[in-house]
PDB file of C-alpha atoms in Angstrom:
ATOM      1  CA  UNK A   1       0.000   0.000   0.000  1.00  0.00           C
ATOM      2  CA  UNK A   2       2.857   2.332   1.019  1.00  0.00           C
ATOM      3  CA  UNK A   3       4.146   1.960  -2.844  1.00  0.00           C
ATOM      4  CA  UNK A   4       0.498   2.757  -4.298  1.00  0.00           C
ATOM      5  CA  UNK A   5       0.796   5.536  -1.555  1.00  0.00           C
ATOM      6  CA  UNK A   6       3.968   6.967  -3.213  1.00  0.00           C
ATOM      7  CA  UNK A   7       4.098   6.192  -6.881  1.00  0.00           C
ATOM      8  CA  UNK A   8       0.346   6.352  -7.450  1.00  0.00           C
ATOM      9  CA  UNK A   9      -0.103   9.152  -9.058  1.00  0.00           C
ATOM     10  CA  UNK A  10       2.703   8.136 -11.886  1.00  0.00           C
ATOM     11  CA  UNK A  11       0.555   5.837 -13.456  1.00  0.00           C
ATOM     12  CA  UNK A  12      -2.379   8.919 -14.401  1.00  0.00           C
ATOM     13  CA  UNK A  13       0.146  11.427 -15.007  1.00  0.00           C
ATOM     14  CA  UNK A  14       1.912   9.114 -17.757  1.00  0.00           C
ATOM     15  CA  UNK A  15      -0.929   8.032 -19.487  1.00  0.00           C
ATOM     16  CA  UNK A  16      -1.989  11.881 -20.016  1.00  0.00           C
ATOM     17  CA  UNK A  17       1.212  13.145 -20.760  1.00  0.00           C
ATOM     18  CA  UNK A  18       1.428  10.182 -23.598  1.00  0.00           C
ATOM     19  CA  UNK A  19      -2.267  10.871 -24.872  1.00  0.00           C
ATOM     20  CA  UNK A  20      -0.967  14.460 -25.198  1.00  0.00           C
ATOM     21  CA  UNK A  21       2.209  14.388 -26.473  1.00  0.00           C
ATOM     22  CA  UNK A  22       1.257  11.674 -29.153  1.00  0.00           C
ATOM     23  CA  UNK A  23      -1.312  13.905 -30.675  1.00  0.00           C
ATOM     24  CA  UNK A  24       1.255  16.625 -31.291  1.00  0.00           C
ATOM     25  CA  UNK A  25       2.661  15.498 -34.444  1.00  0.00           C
ATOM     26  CA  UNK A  26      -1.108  15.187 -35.558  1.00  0.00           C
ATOM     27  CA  UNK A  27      -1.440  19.411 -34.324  1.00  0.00           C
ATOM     28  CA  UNK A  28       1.854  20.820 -34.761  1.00  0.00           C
ATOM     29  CA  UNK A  29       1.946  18.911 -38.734  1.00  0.00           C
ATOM     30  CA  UNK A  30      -1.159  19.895 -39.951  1.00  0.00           C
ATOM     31  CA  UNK A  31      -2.272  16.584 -40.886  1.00  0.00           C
ATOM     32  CA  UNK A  32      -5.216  15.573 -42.781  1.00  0.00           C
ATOM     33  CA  UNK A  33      -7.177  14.181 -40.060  1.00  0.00           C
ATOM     34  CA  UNK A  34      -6.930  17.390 -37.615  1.00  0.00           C
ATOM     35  CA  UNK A  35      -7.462  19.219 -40.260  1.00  0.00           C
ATOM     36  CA  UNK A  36     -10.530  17.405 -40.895  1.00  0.00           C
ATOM     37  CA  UNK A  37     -11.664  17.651 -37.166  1.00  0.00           C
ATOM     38  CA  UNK A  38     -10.900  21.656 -36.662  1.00  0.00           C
ATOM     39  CA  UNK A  39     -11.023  23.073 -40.316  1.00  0.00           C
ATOM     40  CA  UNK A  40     -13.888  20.890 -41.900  1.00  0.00           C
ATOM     41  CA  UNK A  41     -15.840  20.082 -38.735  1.00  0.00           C
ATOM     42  CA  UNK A  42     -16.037  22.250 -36.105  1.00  0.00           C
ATOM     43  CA  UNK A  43     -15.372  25.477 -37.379  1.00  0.00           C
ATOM     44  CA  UNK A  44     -18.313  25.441 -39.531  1.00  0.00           C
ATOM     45  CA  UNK A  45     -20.171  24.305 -36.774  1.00  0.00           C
ATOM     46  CA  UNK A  46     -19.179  27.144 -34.564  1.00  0.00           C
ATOM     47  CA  UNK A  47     -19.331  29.688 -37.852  1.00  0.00           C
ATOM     48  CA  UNK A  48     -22.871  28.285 -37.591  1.00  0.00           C
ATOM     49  CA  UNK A  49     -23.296  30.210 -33.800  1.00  0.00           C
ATOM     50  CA  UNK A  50     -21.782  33.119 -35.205  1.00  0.00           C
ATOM     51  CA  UNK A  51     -18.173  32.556 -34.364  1.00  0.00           C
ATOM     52  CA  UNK A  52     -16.354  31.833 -38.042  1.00  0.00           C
ATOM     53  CA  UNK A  53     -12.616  31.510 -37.496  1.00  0.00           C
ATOM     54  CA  UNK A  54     -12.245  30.184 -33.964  1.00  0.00           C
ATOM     55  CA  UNK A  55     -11.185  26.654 -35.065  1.00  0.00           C
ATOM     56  CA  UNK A  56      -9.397  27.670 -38.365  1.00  0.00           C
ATOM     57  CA  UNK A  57      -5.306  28.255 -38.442  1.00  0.00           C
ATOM     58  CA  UNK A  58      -4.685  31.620 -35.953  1.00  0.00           C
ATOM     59  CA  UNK A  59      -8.173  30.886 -34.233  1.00  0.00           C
ATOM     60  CA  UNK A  60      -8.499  30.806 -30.506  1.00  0.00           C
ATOM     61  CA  UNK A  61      -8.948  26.898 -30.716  1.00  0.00           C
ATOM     62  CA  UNK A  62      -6.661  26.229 -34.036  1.00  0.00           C
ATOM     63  CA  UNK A  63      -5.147  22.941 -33.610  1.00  0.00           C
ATOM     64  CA  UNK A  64      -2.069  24.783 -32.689  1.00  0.00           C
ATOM     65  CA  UNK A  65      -3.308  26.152 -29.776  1.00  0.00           C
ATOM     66  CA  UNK A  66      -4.555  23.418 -28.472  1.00  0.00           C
ATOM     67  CA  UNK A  67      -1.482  21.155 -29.133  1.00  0.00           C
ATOM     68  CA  UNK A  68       0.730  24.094 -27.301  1.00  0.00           C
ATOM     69  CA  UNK A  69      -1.899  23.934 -24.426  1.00  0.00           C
ATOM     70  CA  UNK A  70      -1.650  19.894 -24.493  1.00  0.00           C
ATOM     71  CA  UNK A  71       2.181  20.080 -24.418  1.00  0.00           C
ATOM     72  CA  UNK A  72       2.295  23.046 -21.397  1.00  0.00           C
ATOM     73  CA  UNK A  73       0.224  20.700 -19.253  1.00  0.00           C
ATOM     74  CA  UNK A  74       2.101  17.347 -20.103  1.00  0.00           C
ATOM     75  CA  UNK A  75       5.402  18.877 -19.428  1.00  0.00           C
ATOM     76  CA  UNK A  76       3.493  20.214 -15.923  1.00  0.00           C
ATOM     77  CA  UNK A  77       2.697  16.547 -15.614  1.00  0.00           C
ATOM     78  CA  UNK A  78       6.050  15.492 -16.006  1.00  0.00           C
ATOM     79  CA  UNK A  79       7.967  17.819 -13.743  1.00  0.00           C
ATOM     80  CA  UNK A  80       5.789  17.384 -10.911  1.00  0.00           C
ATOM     81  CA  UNK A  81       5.981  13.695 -11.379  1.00  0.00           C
ATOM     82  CA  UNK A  82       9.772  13.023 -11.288  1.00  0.00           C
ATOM     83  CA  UNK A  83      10.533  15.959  -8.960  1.00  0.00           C
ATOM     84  CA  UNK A  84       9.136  15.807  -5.913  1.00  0.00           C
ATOM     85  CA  UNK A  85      10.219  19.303  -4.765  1.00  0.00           C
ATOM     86  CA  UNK A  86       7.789  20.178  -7.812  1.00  0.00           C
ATOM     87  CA  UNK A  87       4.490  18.274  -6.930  1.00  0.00           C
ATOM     88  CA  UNK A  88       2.317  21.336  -7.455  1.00  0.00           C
ATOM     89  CA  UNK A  89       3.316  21.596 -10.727  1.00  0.00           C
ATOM     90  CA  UNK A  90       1.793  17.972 -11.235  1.00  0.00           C
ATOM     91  CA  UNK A  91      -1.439  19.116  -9.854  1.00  0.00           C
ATOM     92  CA  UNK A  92      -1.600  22.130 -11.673  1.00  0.00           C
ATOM     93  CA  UNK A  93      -0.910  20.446 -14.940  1.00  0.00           C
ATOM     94  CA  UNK A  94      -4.009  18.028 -13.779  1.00  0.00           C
ATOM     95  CA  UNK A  95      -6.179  20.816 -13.513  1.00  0.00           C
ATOM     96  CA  UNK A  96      -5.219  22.178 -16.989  1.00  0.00           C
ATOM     97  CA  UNK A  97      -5.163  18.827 -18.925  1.00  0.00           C
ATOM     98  CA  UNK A  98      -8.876  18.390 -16.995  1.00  0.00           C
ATOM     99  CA  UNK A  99      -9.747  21.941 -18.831  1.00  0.00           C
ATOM    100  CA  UNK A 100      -8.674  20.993 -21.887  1.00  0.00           C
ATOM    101  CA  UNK A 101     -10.025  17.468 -22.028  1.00  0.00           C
ATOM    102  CA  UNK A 102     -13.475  18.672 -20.537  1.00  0.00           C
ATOM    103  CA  UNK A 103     -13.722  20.987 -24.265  1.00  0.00           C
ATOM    104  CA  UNK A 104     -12.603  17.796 -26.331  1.00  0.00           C
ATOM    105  CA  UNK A 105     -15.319  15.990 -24.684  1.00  0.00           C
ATOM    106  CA  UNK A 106     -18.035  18.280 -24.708  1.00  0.00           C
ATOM    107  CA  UNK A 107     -17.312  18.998 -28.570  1.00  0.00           C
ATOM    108  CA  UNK A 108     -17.684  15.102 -29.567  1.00  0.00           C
ATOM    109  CA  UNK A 109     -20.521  14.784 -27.735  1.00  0.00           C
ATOM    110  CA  UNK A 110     -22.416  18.262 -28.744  1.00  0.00           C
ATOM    111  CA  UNK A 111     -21.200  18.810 -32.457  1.00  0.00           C
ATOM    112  CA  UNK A 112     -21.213  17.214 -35.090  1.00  0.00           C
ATOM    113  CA  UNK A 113     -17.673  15.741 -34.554  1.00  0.00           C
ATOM    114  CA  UNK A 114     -19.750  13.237 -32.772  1.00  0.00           C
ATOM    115  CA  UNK A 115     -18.218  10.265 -30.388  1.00  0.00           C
ATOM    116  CA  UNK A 116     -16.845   8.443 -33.682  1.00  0.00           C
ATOM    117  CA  UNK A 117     -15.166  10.650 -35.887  1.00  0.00           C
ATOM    118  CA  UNK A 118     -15.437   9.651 -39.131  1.00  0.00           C
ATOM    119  CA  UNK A 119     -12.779  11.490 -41.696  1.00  0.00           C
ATOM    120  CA  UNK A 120     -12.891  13.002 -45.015  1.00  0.00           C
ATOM    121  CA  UNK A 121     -11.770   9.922 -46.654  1.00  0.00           C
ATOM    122  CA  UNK A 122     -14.810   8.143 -45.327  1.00  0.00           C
ATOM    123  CA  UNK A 123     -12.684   6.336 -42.646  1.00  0.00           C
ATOM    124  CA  UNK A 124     -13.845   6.481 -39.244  1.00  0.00           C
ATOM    125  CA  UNK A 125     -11.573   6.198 -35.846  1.00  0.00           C
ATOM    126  CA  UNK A 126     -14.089   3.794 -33.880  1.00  0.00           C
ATOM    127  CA  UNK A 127     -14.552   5.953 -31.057  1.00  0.00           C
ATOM    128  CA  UNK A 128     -10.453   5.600 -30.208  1.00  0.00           C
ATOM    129  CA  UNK A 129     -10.053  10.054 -29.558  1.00  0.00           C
ATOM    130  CA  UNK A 130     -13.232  10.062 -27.538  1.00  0.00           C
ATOM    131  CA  UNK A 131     -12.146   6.627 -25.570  1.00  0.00           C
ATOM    132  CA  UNK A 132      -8.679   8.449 -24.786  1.00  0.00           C
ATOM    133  CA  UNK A 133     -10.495  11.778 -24.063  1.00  0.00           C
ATOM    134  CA  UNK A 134     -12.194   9.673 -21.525  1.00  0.00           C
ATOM    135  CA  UNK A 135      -9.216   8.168 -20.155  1.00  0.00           C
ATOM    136  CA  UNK A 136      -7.696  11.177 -19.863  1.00  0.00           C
ATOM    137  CA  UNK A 137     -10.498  13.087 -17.816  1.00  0.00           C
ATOM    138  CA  UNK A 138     -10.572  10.578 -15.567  1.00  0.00           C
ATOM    139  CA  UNK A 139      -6.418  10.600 -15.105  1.00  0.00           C
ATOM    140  CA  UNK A 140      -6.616  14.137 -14.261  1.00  0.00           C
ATOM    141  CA  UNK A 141      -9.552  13.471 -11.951  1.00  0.00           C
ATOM    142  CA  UNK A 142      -7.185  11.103  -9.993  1.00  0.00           C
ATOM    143  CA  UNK A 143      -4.339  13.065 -10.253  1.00  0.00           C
ATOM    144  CA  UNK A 144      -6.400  16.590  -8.884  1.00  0.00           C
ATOM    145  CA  UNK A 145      -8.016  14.353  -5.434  1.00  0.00           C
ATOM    146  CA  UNK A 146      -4.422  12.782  -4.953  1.00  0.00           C
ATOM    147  CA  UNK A 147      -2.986  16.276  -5.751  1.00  0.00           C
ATOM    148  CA  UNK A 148      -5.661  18.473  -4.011  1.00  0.00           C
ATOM    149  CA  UNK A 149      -3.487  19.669  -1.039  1.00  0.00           C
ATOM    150  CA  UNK A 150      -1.428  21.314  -3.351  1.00  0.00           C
ATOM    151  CA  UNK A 151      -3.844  23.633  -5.423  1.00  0.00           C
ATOM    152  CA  UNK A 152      -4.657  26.805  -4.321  1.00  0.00           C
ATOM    153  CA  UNK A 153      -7.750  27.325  -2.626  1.00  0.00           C
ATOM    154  CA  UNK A 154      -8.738  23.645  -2.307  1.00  0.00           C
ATOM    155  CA  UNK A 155      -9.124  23.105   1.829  1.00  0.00           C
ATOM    156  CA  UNK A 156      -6.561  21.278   3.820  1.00  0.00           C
ATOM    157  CA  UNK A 157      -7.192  18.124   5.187  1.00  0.00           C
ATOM    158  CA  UNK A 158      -7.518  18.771   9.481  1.00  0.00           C
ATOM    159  CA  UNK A 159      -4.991  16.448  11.307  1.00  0.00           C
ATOM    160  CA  UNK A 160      -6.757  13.955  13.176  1.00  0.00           C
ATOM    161  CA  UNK A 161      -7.611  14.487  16.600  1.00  0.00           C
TER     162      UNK A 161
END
């Protein structure tokens, strides 16, 4: 228990760093299939609401953006993981991969991205980015309880009496 106790939290902060920094080539490349997701997908869908632009290239959600946001909280992740002086750093790259994987979920479920993306070749991903979007909420979840000391404004645990 003492080893769950101290390496527990490497096992969440790994698997979201790897989600994240996998995807990177995918954002930072410009490669068919993000540009199918942000270009042909959801920024007609938010030009729809009256916001044209905010998932093209230079938008406030480009792929770019995201992918540097991704990479800011993996590398968060990271430090806090392997440096123990640096544990807040974890958490607060738990509570930014949580923000960021919160909008990825919300926009497969409520556009028409939709849980299984299917691309502009016809070829469809089976669900895989919304399964990992899952997997990573949920890492970050872990990771912000087992973290929660350390973020500002979250209440201290009492000693016991």
């Amino acid at each position: 228990m003492d080893l769950l106790k101290r390496h527990g939290h490497l096992l969440p902060a790994l698997y979201i760093a790897f989600v994240f920094v996998q995807s990177l080539f995918f954002k930072f490349t410009d490669a068919p299939e993000t540009v199918y997701i942000f270009q042909a997908k959801l920024d007609p869908w938010a030009a729809s609401l009256g916001f044209p632009g905010l998932f093209a290239p230079g938008g406030l959600f480009s792929a770019h953006v995201i992918g540097s946001a991704e990479l800011g909280a993996s590398l968060l992740l990271l430090a806090g993981s392997f440096v123990p002086a640096w544990r807040r750093l974890q958490a607060l790259g738990a509570v930014l991969a949580l923000a960021i994987i919160s909008g990825a979920i919300f926009f497969h479920l409520c556009t028409p991205l939709g849980v299984e993306v299917v691309n502009g070749d016809g070829s469809s991903d089976g669900g895989e980015l919304f399964a990992l979007a899952c997997g990573v909420w949920i890492s970050a979840a872990i990771l912000i309880v087992l973290r929660r000391e350390l973020l500002p404004g979250w209440p201290r645990r009492r000693p016991a009496t």
